[in-house]
Structure formats: C-alpha cells, structure tokens
Amino acid sequence: LLNVAQSKGCKVILIGDRNQLQPVLDYGGAFAAISRQAGSKILTEIARQRDAWAREAVKEIAEGQSLQALERFREKGLIDIADNRRESLKRMIADWMKSGLLDPKNHVALFATNEEANEFNRAIQIHRMKRLDLGLFGVKVGEQRLHSGDRVVCTENAPWLHLQNGAMGTVRRTDPVHREIVIDLDHGLRVTIPLKHYDRIQLAYALTAHRAQGCTTENAYVMLGGPHQDKELALVQLSRARQSTRIYTNRWEAGENLEVLAVQMKQSRQQELAVEVARQAEHSPSLRA
C-alpha cells in the first residue's frame, strides 16, 4: 500500500487510538509502533462529554489516574456498589428500564463479555415485551428472536445492503414467512434485510466494549470489574456517553474505597510487535538474557 501511494504521489494518513482496546483475534501493536517510528499528531481536546468533569475523568483514565476518575463519578452519585455481581446486574436492568423503556436508542449498557451482554439483552427484551407492543411472534435470527421495536446492531459488513459492521438501528417490521426484517438505521436509512442472505444481527440494548468502540450514546450503563478489566477496557467503557455514565460494580471487585478496581483500571494490556521487542532487546542486556 505504501509503495503504491508513494508511486502515485499520495499521502497515507492513519487515524486511531492506541490506548483503546486491542484486537481479540488479530495481531495488535502496529499502530502504536508506526506512531513511535514515524511520529504522530495527538488530539487532546475531548468533545463527546458535555460536562467538564466528565471530560477530565476520561483524561485521567487515559493517563492512568483511575482512582481520581472514579472519585469524580462517586461524587456525582454515579457509582452503584452491590453485594455481588448478580445484584449489580439486577440494579443495572432496573435503572435502564426507568429511562430506556421508551427511549432505548439513547440508553446503552456496556459489558466486558458477550455472555453478560446477551443476558442483559434477553432480560430487557422480555421486560419491554411485557410493557409494550413489540409484536407477538417476531422472527428468529441466529440464537435470538427479534421483534418490532427491538434495538439491534449489525455485526458484519454487507455493502450490497448498505450495512456496516457496528451499524445500529430499530426493527420496524418482521416477516417470519418470507424471513425478512426491516430496520431503520440510526443514520436515517431504512433497509429490508433478507435473512437467508444476511443474518449478522444482534440485540443492542447492551453491547460489549469491543463492539461499542466508535459508538456514541446519550447515556451509558457500565459494568466494571471482573477478570477482563484493564485500562484499555475502562477507557472505552467510560467514554461512550455524552450526558451520563452510570457505573455498576460490587464490594468484592471494588475493594475498600474503590482501590482494587482502580488498580485494575491502571493495568495496560497493549500488544507489541515482535520487531519492537527485538529492537528493545538489542539495546537492553537484561532483555537479551
């Protein structure tokens, strides 16, 4: 790519954030390595969060000052500490229902794992079906059944349907006979999807943090703690919302005065390229040994 660009007199511009989540299945570290070798320009002004204190909290997380960031959320009454993770999930569902029942587009829950996100999605769908008219039968898509009014996310590109991985929308109509689903995408396009040819659609009342990268919502409900928690995960989880971010955790994972959780949120799991490690070893006797 670089050779072709150079031969045509083009400039190649890479845009990204090396401090966010690392690839799950692919090799990572290339963007950070290129930034170090070629140099980079860094944007430091945060525009997503409306409140100044929230912007400062995001900066503190990125800089490893996790305890200070958590204290800001606690001072605003935005941290809920339950006795255990199961109770945290119940409180999270209850809080989401208070405001998200009629406005799911602007209320998104964020988890570290698919398992917890799927459990939240199923619970919210059941609650909404009891309270609202989401359609009786719906249509089966993968392991889930989608109904009119459900919030969904596309998980794979489909250019012929004008769908991008991560595109979110609301189901407007389901046709179980012809196995079709009509979705109003958030950017304004209405798409009719033949499930025979494209079924990469999931409920989106909750997302994993990996899925939520690049996503912006008005209000976020975030489950913190657990074995997957680290600095990169925390930065994505706590920087998605413009208006309000509510944090949920439990006494065991939070620790006294949030200190255990803060330590987890400072730990980085950034990947490195093998050539970068080799280059460091050339200049470090201890690494060579």
Short mmCIF file of C-alpha atoms in Angstrom, two decimals:
data_model
loop_
_atom_site.label_atom_id
_atom_site.label_comp_id
_atom_site.label_asym_id
_atom_site.label_seq_id
_atom_site.Cartn_x
_atom_site.Cartn_y
_atom_site.Cartn_z
CA LEU A 1 0.00 0.00 0.00
CA LEU A 2 2.74 2.43 0.94
CA ASN A 3 4.71 1.64 -2.23
CA VAL A 4 1.66 2.28 -4.42
CA ALA A 5 0.86 5.50 -2.59
CA GLN A 6 4.42 6.72 -2.99
CA SER A 7 4.49 5.86 -6.69
CA LYS A 8 1.29 7.88 -7.22
CA GLY A 9 2.42 10.82 -5.12
CA CYS A 10 -0.20 10.20 -2.44
CA LYS A 11 -0.09 10.71 1.29
CA VAL A 12 -1.20 7.91 3.64
CA ILE A 13 -2.89 9.06 6.84
CA LEU A 14 -3.56 6.64 9.70
CA ILE A 15 -6.13 7.64 12.32
CA GLY A 16 -6.71 5.71 15.53
CA ASP A 17 -6.25 5.48 19.27
CA ARG A 18 -3.58 3.11 20.52
CA ASN A 19 -4.91 3.49 24.06
CA GLN A 20 -8.21 1.78 23.27
CA LEU A 21 -8.95 -1.96 23.12
CA GLN A 22 -6.52 -4.30 21.46
CA PRO A 23 -7.60 -6.80 18.75
CA VAL A 24 -9.10 -10.03 20.09
CA LEU A 25 -8.28 -12.41 17.23
CA ASP A 26 -5.75 -10.40 15.22
CA TYR A 27 -2.23 -9.23 15.93
CA GLY A 28 -2.02 -5.80 17.52
CA GLY A 29 0.61 -3.17 18.19
CA ALA A 30 1.21 -2.00 14.62
CA PHE A 31 -0.48 1.38 15.02
CA ALA A 32 1.48 2.19 18.17
CA ALA A 33 4.74 1.05 16.56
CA ILE A 34 4.19 3.20 13.47
CA SER A 35 3.32 6.17 15.68
CA ARG A 36 6.59 5.81 17.57
CA GLN A 37 8.71 5.34 14.44
CA ALA A 38 7.10 7.92 12.14
CA GLY A 39 5.87 10.38 14.74
CA SER A 40 2.27 11.46 15.24
CA LYS A 41 -0.03 14.37 15.95
CA ILE A 42 -2.24 13.90 19.01
CA LEU A 43 -5.69 15.38 19.59
CA THR A 44 -6.07 16.27 23.25
CA GLU A 45 -9.39 18.15 23.36
CA ILE A 46 -12.34 15.90 24.24
CA ALA A 47 -15.62 16.86 22.60
CA ARG A 48 -18.04 13.98 23.31
CA GLN A 49 -18.81 14.55 27.01
CA ARG A 50 -20.86 17.68 27.68
CA ASP A 51 -19.76 18.15 31.30
CA ALA A 52 -16.26 19.41 32.04
CA TRP A 53 -15.81 16.99 34.97
CA ALA A 54 -16.63 14.02 32.70
CA ARG A 55 -14.04 15.15 30.15
CA GLU A 56 -11.46 15.39 32.92
CA ALA A 57 -12.37 11.89 34.12
CA VAL A 58 -11.78 10.45 30.64
CA LYS A 59 -8.36 12.15 30.51
CA GLU A 60 -7.47 10.74 33.91
CA ILE A 61 -8.37 7.20 32.83
CA ALA A 62 -6.19 7.55 29.72
CA GLU A 63 -3.32 8.81 31.89
CA GLY A 64 -3.65 6.00 34.43
CA GLN A 65 -5.17 8.16 37.18
CA SER A 66 -8.07 5.75 37.62
CA LEU A 67 -8.78 6.39 41.31
CA GLN A 68 -9.16 10.12 40.72
CA ALA A 69 -11.53 9.41 37.82
CA LEU A 70 -13.63 7.02 39.92
CA GLU A 71 -13.85 9.59 42.69
CA ARG A 72 -15.37 12.06 40.23
CA PHE A 73 -18.10 9.57 39.35
CA ARG A 74 -18.70 8.78 43.03
CA GLU A 75 -19.05 12.46 43.92
CA LYS A 76 -21.80 12.74 41.28
CA GLY A 77 -23.64 9.72 42.69
CA LEU A 78 -22.97 7.66 39.57
CA ILE A 79 -21.40 4.56 41.15
CA ASP A 80 -23.62 1.73 42.40
CA ILE A 81 -21.86 -0.84 44.59
CA ALA A 82 -23.85 -4.03 45.27
CA ASP A 83 -23.03 -7.08 47.37
CA ASN A 84 -22.29 -9.24 44.32
CA ARG A 85 -22.19 -9.13 40.54
CA ARG A 86 -25.63 -10.74 40.17
CA GLU A 87 -27.20 -7.99 42.27
CA SER A 88 -25.30 -5.38 40.23
CA LEU A 89 -26.87 -6.77 37.06
CA LYS A 90 -30.37 -6.60 38.58
CA ARG A 91 -29.87 -2.97 39.60
CA MET A 92 -28.48 -2.15 36.18
CA ILE A 93 -31.56 -3.61 34.47
CA ALA A 94 -33.90 -1.73 36.82
CA ASP A 95 -32.14 1.61 36.23
CA TRP A 96 -32.09 1.10 32.46
CA MET A 97 -35.83 0.38 32.44
CA LYS A 98 -36.63 3.65 34.23
CA SER A 99 -35.38 5.75 31.31
CA GLY A 100 -34.69 3.35 28.46
CA LEU A 101 -38.08 1.66 28.17
CA LEU A 102 -39.48 4.24 25.75
CA ASP A 103 -36.13 5.61 24.54
CA PRO A 104 -33.76 2.66 24.03
CA LYS A 105 -31.78 4.46 21.32
CA ASN A 106 -30.25 6.82 23.88
CA HIS A 107 -29.56 4.23 26.60
CA VAL A 108 -26.88 1.56 26.12
CA ALA A 109 -25.41 -0.90 28.62
CA LEU A 110 -21.76 -1.91 28.27
CA PHE A 111 -20.12 -5.16 29.39
CA ALA A 112 -16.74 -6.85 29.03
CA THR A 113 -18.14 -10.18 27.80
CA ASN A 114 -20.73 -11.40 25.31
CA GLU A 115 -22.24 -13.62 27.99
CA GLU A 116 -23.24 -10.73 30.24
CA ALA A 117 -24.32 -8.53 27.33
CA ASN A 118 -26.56 -11.32 25.99
CA GLU A 119 -28.11 -11.89 29.40
CA PHE A 120 -28.89 -8.19 29.75
CA ASN A 121 -30.34 -8.08 26.21
CA ARG A 122 -32.67 -11.01 26.89
CA ALA A 123 -33.88 -9.51 30.17
CA ILE A 124 -34.59 -6.09 28.65
CA GLN A 125 -36.38 -7.60 25.66
CA ILE A 126 -38.66 -9.62 27.96
CA HIS A 127 -39.43 -6.56 30.12
CA ARG A 128 -40.22 -4.42 27.06
CA MET A 129 -42.44 -7.14 25.56
CA LYS A 130 -44.48 -7.19 28.77
CA ARG A 131 -44.85 -3.41 28.81
CA LEU A 132 -45.01 -2.56 25.10
CA ASP A 133 -46.38 -3.98 21.85
CA LEU A 134 -43.25 -5.45 20.25
CA GLY A 135 -45.07 -8.00 18.14
CA LEU A 136 -46.09 -11.44 19.29
CA PHE A 137 -44.01 -13.82 17.23
CA GLY A 138 -41.09 -11.93 15.72
CA VAL A 139 -38.51 -13.73 13.63
CA LYS A 140 -35.64 -15.99 14.69
CA VAL A 141 -32.17 -14.66 13.83
CA GLY A 142 -29.34 -16.87 14.99
CA GLU A 143 -29.89 -17.68 18.68
CA GLN A 144 -32.20 -14.70 19.21
CA ARG A 145 -35.76 -13.81 18.23
CA LEU A 146 -36.22 -10.21 17.10
CA HIS A 147 -39.46 -8.24 17.36
CA SER A 148 -40.75 -4.91 16.08
CA GLY A 149 -39.30 -2.15 18.24
CA ASP A 150 -36.15 -4.04 19.23
CA ARG A 151 -32.80 -2.28 19.15
CA VAL A 152 -30.26 -4.16 17.02
CA VAL A 153 -26.68 -3.93 15.78
CA CYS A 154 -25.15 -5.34 12.59
CA THR A 155 -22.00 -7.37 13.19
CA GLU A 156 -20.66 -7.76 9.66
CA ASN A 157 -20.27 -5.56 6.58
CA ALA A 158 -22.79 -6.01 3.76
CA PRO A 159 -22.20 -3.28 1.14
CA TRP A 160 -24.99 -4.58 -1.09
CA LEU A 161 -27.43 -3.81 1.77
CA HIS A 162 -25.67 -0.56 2.77
CA LEU A 163 -24.80 -2.16 6.13
CA GLN A 164 -21.58 -1.63 8.02
CA ASN A 165 -20.21 -3.61 10.93
CA GLY A 166 -21.41 -1.81 14.05
CA ALA A 167 -24.36 -0.04 12.40
CA MET A 168 -27.24 0.26 14.87
CA GLY A 169 -30.96 0.70 14.34
CA THR A 170 -34.51 -0.16 15.34
CA VAL A 171 -36.58 -3.03 13.95
CA ARG A 172 -39.72 -1.68 12.28
CA ARG A 173 -41.23 -4.85 10.84
CA THR A 174 -40.56 -8.58 10.83
CA ASP A 175 -41.79 -11.09 8.25
CA PRO A 176 -41.34 -14.66 9.53
CA VAL A 177 -42.99 -16.12 6.39
CA HIS A 178 -40.51 -14.58 3.94
CA ARG A 179 -37.80 -14.37 6.63
CA GLU A 180 -37.23 -10.68 6.19
CA ILE A 181 -36.65 -7.88 8.65
CA VAL A 182 -37.00 -4.11 8.12
CA ILE A 183 -34.62 -1.90 10.12
CA ASP A 184 -34.49 1.88 10.48
CA LEU A 185 -30.78 2.58 10.83
CA ASP A 186 -29.76 5.39 13.17
CA HIS A 187 -28.22 7.40 10.32
CA GLY A 188 -31.62 7.58 8.59
CA LEU A 189 -31.69 4.75 6.05
CA ARG A 190 -34.47 2.12 6.08
CA VAL A 191 -33.24 -1.31 4.97
CA THR A 192 -35.11 -4.52 4.18
CA ILE A 193 -32.87 -7.48 5.02
CA PRO A 194 -33.41 -10.98 3.61
CA LEU A 195 -32.26 -13.18 6.49
CA LYS A 196 -31.48 -16.01 4.09
CA HIS A 197 -28.56 -13.94 2.82
CA TYR A 198 -27.66 -11.85 5.87
CA ASP A 199 -28.32 -12.77 9.49
CA ARG A 200 -25.48 -10.99 11.32
CA ILE A 201 -27.85 -9.03 13.54
CA GLN A 202 -27.97 -8.97 17.33
CA LEU A 203 -29.96 -7.25 20.06
CA ALA A 204 -28.29 -3.99 21.07
CA TYR A 205 -29.76 -2.86 24.37
CA ALA A 206 -26.34 -3.93 25.63
CA LEU A 207 -23.02 -4.13 23.80
CA THR A 208 -19.59 -5.41 24.65
CA ALA A 209 -16.97 -2.70 24.93
CA HIS A 210 -15.25 -4.11 21.84
CA ARG A 211 -18.47 -3.74 19.86
CA ALA A 212 -19.03 -0.23 21.27
CA GLN A 213 -15.73 1.24 20.05
CA GLY A 214 -16.68 4.19 17.87
CA CYS A 215 -20.20 4.24 19.34
CA THR A 216 -21.69 7.38 20.92
CA THR A 217 -24.77 7.34 23.14
CA GLU A 218 -26.50 9.83 25.39
CA ASN A 219 -26.49 7.57 28.45
CA ALA A 220 -24.32 4.56 29.29
CA TYR A 221 -24.70 1.91 32.00
CA VAL A 222 -21.33 0.26 32.61
CA MET A 223 -20.46 -2.94 34.47
CA LEU A 224 -16.91 -2.59 35.80
CA GLY A 225 -14.66 -5.21 37.39
CA GLY A 226 -14.06 -8.86 36.66
CA PRO A 227 -11.05 -10.67 35.18
CA HIS A 228 -11.13 -8.74 31.89
CA GLN A 229 -10.96 -5.26 33.37
CA ASP A 230 -7.94 -3.19 32.35
CA LYS A 231 -7.00 0.32 31.32
CA GLU A 232 -7.97 -0.02 27.65
CA LEU A 233 -11.36 -1.53 28.51
CA ALA A 234 -12.11 1.20 31.06
CA LEU A 235 -11.24 3.97 28.61
CA VAL A 236 -13.77 2.69 26.07
CA GLN A 237 -16.45 1.89 28.66
CA LEU A 238 -16.38 5.28 30.37
CA SER A 239 -16.07 7.50 27.30
CA ARG A 240 -19.10 6.48 25.18
CA ALA A 241 -21.78 8.77 26.66
CA ARG A 242 -22.41 12.45 26.02
CA GLN A 243 -24.65 13.02 29.03
CA SER A 244 -24.46 10.39 31.77
CA THR A 245 -22.37 7.32 32.58
CA ARG A 246 -23.51 5.15 35.49
CA ILE A 247 -21.02 2.63 36.92
CA TYR A 248 -22.02 -0.69 38.48
CA THR A 249 -19.72 -2.95 40.49
CA ASN A 250 -19.72 -4.96 43.73
CA ARG A 251 -17.93 -4.73 47.05
CA TRP A 252 -15.57 -7.61 46.32
CA GLU A 253 -14.38 -6.27 42.96
CA ALA A 254 -14.39 -2.61 44.00
CA GLY A 255 -12.39 -3.08 47.19
CA GLU A 256 -12.21 -0.60 50.02
CA ASN A 257 -12.61 2.94 48.70
CA LEU A 258 -12.59 1.58 45.12
CA GLU A 259 -8.87 0.81 45.36
CA VAL A 260 -9.00 -2.74 43.90
CA LEU A 261 -10.99 -1.57 40.89
CA ALA A 262 -8.69 1.42 40.42
CA VAL A 263 -5.62 -0.86 40.28
CA GLN A 264 -7.26 -2.99 37.58
CA MET A 265 -8.13 0.10 35.58
CA LYS A 266 -4.48 1.21 35.58
CA GLN A 267 -3.14 -2.06 34.14
CA SER A 268 -2.45 -1.92 30.41
CA ARG A 269 -2.59 -4.90 28.06
CA GLN A 270 -1.28 -3.18 24.98
CA GLN A 271 0.25 -5.55 22.45
CA GLU A 272 3.67 -5.07 20.90
CA LEU A 273 5.09 -6.11 17.56
CA ALA A 274 7.83 -8.76 17.65
CA VAL A 275 10.18 -6.40 15.78
CA GLU A 276 9.63 -3.80 18.51
CA VAL A 277 10.56 -6.32 21.22
CA ALA A 278 13.62 -7.37 19.21
CA ARG A 279 14.69 -3.74 18.79
CA GLN A 280 14.38 -3.19 22.54
CA ALA A 281 16.43 -6.34 23.20
CA GLU A 282 19.27 -5.01 21.03
CA HIS A 283 19.73 -2.13 23.45
CA SER A 284 18.99 -3.98 26.69
CA PRO A 285 21.31 -6.71 28.06
CA SER A 286 18.63 -7.83 30.52
CA LEU A 287 16.11 -8.42 27.72
CA ARG A 288 18.67 -10.34 25.64
CA ALA A 289 19.38 -12.56 28.62
#
